[in-house]
mmCIF file of C-alpha atoms in Angstrom:
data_model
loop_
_atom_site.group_PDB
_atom_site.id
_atom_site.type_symbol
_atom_site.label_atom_id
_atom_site.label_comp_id
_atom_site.label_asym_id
_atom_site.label_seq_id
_atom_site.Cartn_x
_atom_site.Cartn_y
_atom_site.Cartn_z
ATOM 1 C CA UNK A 1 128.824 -277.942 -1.654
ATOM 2 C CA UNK A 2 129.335 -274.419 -0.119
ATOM 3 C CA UNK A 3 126.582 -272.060 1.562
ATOM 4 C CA UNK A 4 127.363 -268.882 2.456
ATOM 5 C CA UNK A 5 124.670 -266.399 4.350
ATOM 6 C CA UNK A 6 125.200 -262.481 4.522
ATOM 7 C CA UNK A 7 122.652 -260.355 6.001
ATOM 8 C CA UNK A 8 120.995 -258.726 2.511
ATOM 9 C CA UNK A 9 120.796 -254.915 3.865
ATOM 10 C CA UNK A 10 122.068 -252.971 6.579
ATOM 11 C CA UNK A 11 121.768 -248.770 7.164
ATOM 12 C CA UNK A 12 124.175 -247.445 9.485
ATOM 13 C CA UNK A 13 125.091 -243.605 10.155
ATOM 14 C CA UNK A 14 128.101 -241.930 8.757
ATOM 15 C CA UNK A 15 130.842 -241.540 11.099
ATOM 16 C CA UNK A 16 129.769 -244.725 12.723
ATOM 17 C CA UNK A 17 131.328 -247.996 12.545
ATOM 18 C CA UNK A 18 129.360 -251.179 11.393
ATOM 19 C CA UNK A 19 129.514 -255.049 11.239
ATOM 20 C CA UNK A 20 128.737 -257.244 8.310
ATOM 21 C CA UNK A 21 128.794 -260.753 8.900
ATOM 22 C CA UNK A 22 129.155 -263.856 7.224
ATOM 23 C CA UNK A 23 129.032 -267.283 7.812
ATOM 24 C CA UNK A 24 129.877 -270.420 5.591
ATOM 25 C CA UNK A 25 129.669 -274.115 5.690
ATOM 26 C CA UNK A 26 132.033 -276.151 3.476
ATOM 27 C CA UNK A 27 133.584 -279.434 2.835
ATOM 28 C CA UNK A 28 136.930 -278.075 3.060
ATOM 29 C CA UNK A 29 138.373 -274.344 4.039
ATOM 30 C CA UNK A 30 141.443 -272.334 2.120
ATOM 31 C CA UNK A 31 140.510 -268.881 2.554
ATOM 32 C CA UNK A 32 137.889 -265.872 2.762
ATOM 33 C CA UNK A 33 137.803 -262.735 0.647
ATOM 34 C CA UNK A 34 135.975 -260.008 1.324
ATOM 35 C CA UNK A 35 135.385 -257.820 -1.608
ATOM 36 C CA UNK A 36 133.417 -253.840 -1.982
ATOM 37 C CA UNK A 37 131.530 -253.574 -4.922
ATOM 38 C CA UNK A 38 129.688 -249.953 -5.766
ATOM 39 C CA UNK A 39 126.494 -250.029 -7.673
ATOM 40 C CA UNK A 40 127.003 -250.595 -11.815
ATOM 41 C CA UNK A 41 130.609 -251.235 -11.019
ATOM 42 C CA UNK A 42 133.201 -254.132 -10.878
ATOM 43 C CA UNK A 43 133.784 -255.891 -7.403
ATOM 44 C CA UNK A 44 136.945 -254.712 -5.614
ATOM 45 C CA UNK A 45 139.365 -256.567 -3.449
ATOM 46 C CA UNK A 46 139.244 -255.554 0.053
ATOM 47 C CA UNK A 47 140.915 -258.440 2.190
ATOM 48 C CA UNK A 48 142.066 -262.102 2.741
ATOM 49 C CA UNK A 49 141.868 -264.100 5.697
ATOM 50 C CA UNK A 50 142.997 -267.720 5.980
ATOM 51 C CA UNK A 51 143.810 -267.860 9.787
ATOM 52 C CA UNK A 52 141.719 -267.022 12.280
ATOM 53 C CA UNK A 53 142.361 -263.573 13.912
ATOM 54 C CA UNK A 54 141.704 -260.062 12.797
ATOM 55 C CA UNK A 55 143.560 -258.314 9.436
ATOM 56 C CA UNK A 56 143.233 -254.898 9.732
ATOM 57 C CA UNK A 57 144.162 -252.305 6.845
ATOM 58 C CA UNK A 58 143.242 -248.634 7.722
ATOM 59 C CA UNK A 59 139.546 -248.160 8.167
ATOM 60 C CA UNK A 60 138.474 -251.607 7.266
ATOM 61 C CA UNK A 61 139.318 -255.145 9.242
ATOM 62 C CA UNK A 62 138.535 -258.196 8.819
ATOM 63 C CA UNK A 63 138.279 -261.629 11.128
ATOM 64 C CA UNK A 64 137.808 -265.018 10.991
ATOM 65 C CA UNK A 65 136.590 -267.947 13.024
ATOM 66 C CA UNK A 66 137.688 -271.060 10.842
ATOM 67 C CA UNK A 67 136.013 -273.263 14.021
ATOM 68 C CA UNK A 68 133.002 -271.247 13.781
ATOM 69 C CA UNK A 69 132.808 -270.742 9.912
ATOM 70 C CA UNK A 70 132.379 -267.097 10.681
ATOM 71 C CA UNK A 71 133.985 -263.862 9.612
ATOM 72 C CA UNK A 72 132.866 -260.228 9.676
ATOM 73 C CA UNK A 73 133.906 -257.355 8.096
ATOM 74 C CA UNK A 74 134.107 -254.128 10.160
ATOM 75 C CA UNK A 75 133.946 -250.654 8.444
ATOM 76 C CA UNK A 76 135.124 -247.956 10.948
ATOM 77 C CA UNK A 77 134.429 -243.566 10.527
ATOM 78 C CA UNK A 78 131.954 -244.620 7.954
ATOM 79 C CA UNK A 79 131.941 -242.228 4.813
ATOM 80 C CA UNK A 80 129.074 -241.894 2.227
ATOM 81 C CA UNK A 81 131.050 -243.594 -0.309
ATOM 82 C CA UNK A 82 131.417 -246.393 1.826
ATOM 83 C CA UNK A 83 127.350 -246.966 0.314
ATOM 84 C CA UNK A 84 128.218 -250.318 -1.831
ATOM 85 C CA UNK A 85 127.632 -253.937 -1.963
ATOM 86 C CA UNK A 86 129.947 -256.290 0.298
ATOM 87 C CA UNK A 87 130.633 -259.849 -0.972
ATOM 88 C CA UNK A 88 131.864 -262.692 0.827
ATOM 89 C CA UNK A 89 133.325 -265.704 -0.837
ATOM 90 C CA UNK A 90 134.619 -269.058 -0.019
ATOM 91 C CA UNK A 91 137.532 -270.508 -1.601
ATOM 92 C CA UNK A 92 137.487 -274.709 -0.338
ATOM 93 C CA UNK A 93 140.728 -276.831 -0.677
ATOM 94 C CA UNK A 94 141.493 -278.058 -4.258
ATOM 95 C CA UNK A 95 139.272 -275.585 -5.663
ATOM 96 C CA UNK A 96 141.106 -272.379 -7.467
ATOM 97 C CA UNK A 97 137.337 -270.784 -7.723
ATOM 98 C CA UNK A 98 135.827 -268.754 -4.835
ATOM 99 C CA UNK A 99 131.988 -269.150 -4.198
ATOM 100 C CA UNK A 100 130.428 -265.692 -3.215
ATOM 101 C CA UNK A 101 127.686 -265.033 -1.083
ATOM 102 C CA UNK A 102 124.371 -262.588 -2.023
ATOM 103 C CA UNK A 103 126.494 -259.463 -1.142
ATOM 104 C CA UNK A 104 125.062 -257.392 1.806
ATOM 105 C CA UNK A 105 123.899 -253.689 0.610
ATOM 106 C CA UNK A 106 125.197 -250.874 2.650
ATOM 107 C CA UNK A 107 123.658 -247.910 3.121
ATOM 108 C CA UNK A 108 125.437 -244.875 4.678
ATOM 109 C CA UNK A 109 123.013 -242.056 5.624
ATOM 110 C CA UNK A 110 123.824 -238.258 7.084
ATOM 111 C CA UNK B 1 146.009 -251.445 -20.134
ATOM 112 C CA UNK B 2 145.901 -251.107 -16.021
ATOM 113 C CA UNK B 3 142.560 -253.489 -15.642
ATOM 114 C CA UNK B 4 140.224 -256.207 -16.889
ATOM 115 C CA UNK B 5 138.642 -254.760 -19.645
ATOM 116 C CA UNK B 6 135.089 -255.916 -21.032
ATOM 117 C CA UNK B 7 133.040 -255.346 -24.069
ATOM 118 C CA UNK B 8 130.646 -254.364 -24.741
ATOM 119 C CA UNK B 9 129.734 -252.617 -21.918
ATOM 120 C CA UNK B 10 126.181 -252.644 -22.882
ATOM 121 C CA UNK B 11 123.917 -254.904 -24.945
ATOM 122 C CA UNK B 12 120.205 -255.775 -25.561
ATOM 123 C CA UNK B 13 119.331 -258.281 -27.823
ATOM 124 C CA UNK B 14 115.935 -260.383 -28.943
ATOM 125 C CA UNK B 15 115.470 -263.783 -27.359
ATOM 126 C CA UNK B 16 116.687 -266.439 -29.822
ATOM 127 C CA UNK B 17 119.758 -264.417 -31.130
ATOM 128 C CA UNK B 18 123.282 -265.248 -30.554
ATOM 129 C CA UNK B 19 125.664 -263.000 -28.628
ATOM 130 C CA UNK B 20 129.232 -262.890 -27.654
ATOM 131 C CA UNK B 21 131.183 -261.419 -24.736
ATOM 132 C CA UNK B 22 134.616 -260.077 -24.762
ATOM 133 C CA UNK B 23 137.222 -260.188 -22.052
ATOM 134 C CA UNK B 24 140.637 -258.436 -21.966
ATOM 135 C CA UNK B 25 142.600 -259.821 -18.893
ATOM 136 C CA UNK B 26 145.073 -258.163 -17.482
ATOM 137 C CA UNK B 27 148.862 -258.630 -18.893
ATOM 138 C CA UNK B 28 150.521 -261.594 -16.785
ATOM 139 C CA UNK B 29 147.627 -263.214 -15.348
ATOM 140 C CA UNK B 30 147.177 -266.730 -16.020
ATOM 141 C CA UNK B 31 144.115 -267.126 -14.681
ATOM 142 C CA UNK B 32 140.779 -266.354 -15.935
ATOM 143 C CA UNK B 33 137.093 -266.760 -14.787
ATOM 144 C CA UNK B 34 133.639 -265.698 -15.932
ATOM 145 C CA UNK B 35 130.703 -264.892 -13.527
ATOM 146 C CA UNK B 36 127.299 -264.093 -13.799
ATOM 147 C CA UNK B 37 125.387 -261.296 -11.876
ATOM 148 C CA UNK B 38 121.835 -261.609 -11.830
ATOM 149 C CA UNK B 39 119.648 -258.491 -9.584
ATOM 150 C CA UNK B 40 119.747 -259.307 -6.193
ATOM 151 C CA UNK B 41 122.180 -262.744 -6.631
ATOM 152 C CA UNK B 42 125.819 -263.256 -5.476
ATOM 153 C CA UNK B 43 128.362 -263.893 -8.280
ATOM 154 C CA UNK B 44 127.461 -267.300 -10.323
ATOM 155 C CA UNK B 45 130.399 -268.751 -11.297
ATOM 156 C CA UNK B 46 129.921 -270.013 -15.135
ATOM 157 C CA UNK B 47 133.939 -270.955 -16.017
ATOM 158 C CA UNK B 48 137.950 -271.140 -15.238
ATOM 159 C CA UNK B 49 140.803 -270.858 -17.585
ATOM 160 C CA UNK B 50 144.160 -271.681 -16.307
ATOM 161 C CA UNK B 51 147.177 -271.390 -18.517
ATOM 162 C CA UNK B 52 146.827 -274.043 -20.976
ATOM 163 C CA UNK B 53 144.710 -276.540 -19.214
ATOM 164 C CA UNK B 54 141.665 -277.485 -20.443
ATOM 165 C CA UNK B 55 138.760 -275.511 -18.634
ATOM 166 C CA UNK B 56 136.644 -275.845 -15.482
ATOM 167 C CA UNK B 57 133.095 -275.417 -17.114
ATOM 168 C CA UNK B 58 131.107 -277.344 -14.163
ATOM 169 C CA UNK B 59 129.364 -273.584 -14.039
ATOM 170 C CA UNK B 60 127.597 -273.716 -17.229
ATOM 171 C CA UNK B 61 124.007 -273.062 -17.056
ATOM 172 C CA UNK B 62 123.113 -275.077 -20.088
ATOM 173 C CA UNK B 63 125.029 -276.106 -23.593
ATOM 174 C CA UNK B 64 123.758 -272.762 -24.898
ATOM 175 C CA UNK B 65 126.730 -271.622 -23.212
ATOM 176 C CA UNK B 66 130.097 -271.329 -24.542
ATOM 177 C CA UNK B 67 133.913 -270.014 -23.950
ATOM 178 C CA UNK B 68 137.151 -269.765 -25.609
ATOM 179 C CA UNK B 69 140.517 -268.652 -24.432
ATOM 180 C CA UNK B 70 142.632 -267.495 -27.153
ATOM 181 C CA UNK B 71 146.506 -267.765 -26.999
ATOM 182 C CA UNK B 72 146.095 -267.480 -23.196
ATOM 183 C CA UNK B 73 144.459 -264.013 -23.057
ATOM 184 C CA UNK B 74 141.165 -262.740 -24.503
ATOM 185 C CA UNK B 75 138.935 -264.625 -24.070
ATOM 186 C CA UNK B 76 134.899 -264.797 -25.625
ATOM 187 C CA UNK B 77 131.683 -266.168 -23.930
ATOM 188 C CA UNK B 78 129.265 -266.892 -26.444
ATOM 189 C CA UNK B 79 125.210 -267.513 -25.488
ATOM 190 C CA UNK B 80 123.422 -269.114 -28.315
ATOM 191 C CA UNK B 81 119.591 -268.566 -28.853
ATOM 192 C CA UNK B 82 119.260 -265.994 -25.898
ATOM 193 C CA UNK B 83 116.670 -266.459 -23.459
ATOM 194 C CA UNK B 84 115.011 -263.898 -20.525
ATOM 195 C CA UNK B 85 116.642 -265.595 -18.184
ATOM 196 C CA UNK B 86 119.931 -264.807 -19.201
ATOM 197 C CA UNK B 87 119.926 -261.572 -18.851
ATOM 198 C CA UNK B 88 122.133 -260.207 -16.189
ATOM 199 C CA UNK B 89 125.903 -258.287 -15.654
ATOM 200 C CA UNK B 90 128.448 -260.696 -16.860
ATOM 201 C CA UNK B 91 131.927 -260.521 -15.066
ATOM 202 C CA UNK B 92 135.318 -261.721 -15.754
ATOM 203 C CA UNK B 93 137.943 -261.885 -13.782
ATOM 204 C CA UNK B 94 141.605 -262.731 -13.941
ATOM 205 C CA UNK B 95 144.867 -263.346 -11.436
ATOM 206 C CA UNK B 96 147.964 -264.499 -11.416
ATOM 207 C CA UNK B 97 148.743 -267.173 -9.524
ATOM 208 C CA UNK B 98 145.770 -269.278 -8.883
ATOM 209 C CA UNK B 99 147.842 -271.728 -6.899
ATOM 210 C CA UNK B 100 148.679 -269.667 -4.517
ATOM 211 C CA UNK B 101 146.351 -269.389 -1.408
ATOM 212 C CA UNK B 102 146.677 -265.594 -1.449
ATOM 213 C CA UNK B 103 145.619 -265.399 -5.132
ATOM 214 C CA UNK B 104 142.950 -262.226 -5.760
ATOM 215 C CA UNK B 105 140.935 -261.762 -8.276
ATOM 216 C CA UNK B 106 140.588 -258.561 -10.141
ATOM 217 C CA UNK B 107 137.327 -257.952 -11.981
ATOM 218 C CA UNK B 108 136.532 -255.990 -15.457
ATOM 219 C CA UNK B 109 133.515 -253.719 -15.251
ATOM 220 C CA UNK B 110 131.027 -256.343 -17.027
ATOM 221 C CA UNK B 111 129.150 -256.273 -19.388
ATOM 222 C CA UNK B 112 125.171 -255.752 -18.987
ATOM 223 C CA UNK B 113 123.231 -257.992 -20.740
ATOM 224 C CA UNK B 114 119.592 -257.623 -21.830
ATOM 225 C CA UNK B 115 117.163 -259.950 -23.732
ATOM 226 C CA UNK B 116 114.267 -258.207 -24.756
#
């Protein structure tokens, strides 16, 4: 089976930058999404990692740790419509279906 | 159209009735899957539709649970004699190469169910 662990809230200030982590344990590793999901709406795509290293694409990055079962998104210049839900999921060998964590809630304040 | 689309977006319904989800996928993508978004919960998965294979329904919550894939593109979840429990925001997704390690998923809206 897969477990996946996201912190469930974090605040941060706009203008700042912020890290939401998230760590996994599987029998078998082919990938890591992270996805942005606002409140009442669908989940949107935000990145892939299947190496380990950092992806970056404009204000958001992404990295993974495939040793560690570890990757973290990091939001930079936070904005006030960067206030959403961020989901992690899993996608194992043999397995076309990703497993997503709880989401972590972020709130961006003034 | 551009997206997934689902309908309806909306619905309440008495415990005990019958209720059916649509899903429009998007043109092109082979690939289908349902979800289930309870308050507070990750994405459940509930089942997989790839081309003409039969399904992946190891996410089923319980036989009360149903899903057909016409002709390879809409496709209808159907929950027989509703209970409180399953109530939630039920997603589908589709993409178009699930075989590829790069694969993403793009998600409809939902659709918001209730059972009163």
């Amino acid at each position: 089976g897969q477990n996946i662990d996201q912190p469930t809230e974090m605040t941060a200030t706009e203008g700042a930058i912020v890290q939401i982590n998230c760590t996994y344990q599987t029998s078998g590793f082919n990938g890591l999404f992270w996805y942005q999901q606002h409140a009442g709406e669908a989940p949107t795509f935000l990145s892939y990692n299947v190496l380990d290293g950092l992806e970056e694409k404009g204000r958001f990055s992404s990295f993974l740790s495939r040793s560690k079962g570890y990757s973290y998104l990091l939001l930079k210049e936070l904005q006030m419509k960067d206030s959403a839900s961020y989901l992690c999921a899993v996608r194992t060998g043999g397995s076309y279906i990703p497993t997503f964590g709880r989401g972590t809630s972020l709130i961006v304040h003034p | 159209g551009a997206g997934v689309s689902q309908s309806p977006s909306n619905k309440v319904t008495e415990k005990g009735k019958d209720v059916e989800l649509r899903c429009d996928p998007i043109s092109g993508h082979t690939a289908l899957y349902w979800y289930r978004q309870s308050l507070g919960q990750g994405l459940e998965f509930l089942i997989y539709f790839q081309g003409n294979s039969a399904p992946d329904k190891s996410g089923l919550p319980s036989d009360r649970f149903s899903a057909e894939r016409t002709g390879g593109s809409v496709s209808t979840l159907t929950i027989q004699r509703t209970q409180q429990e399953d109530s939630a925001v039920y997603l589908c997704a589709s993409s178009r190469s699930p075989d590829s390690s790069t694969d993403t998923q793009y998600f409809g809206p939902g659709t918001r169910l209730t059972v009163l």
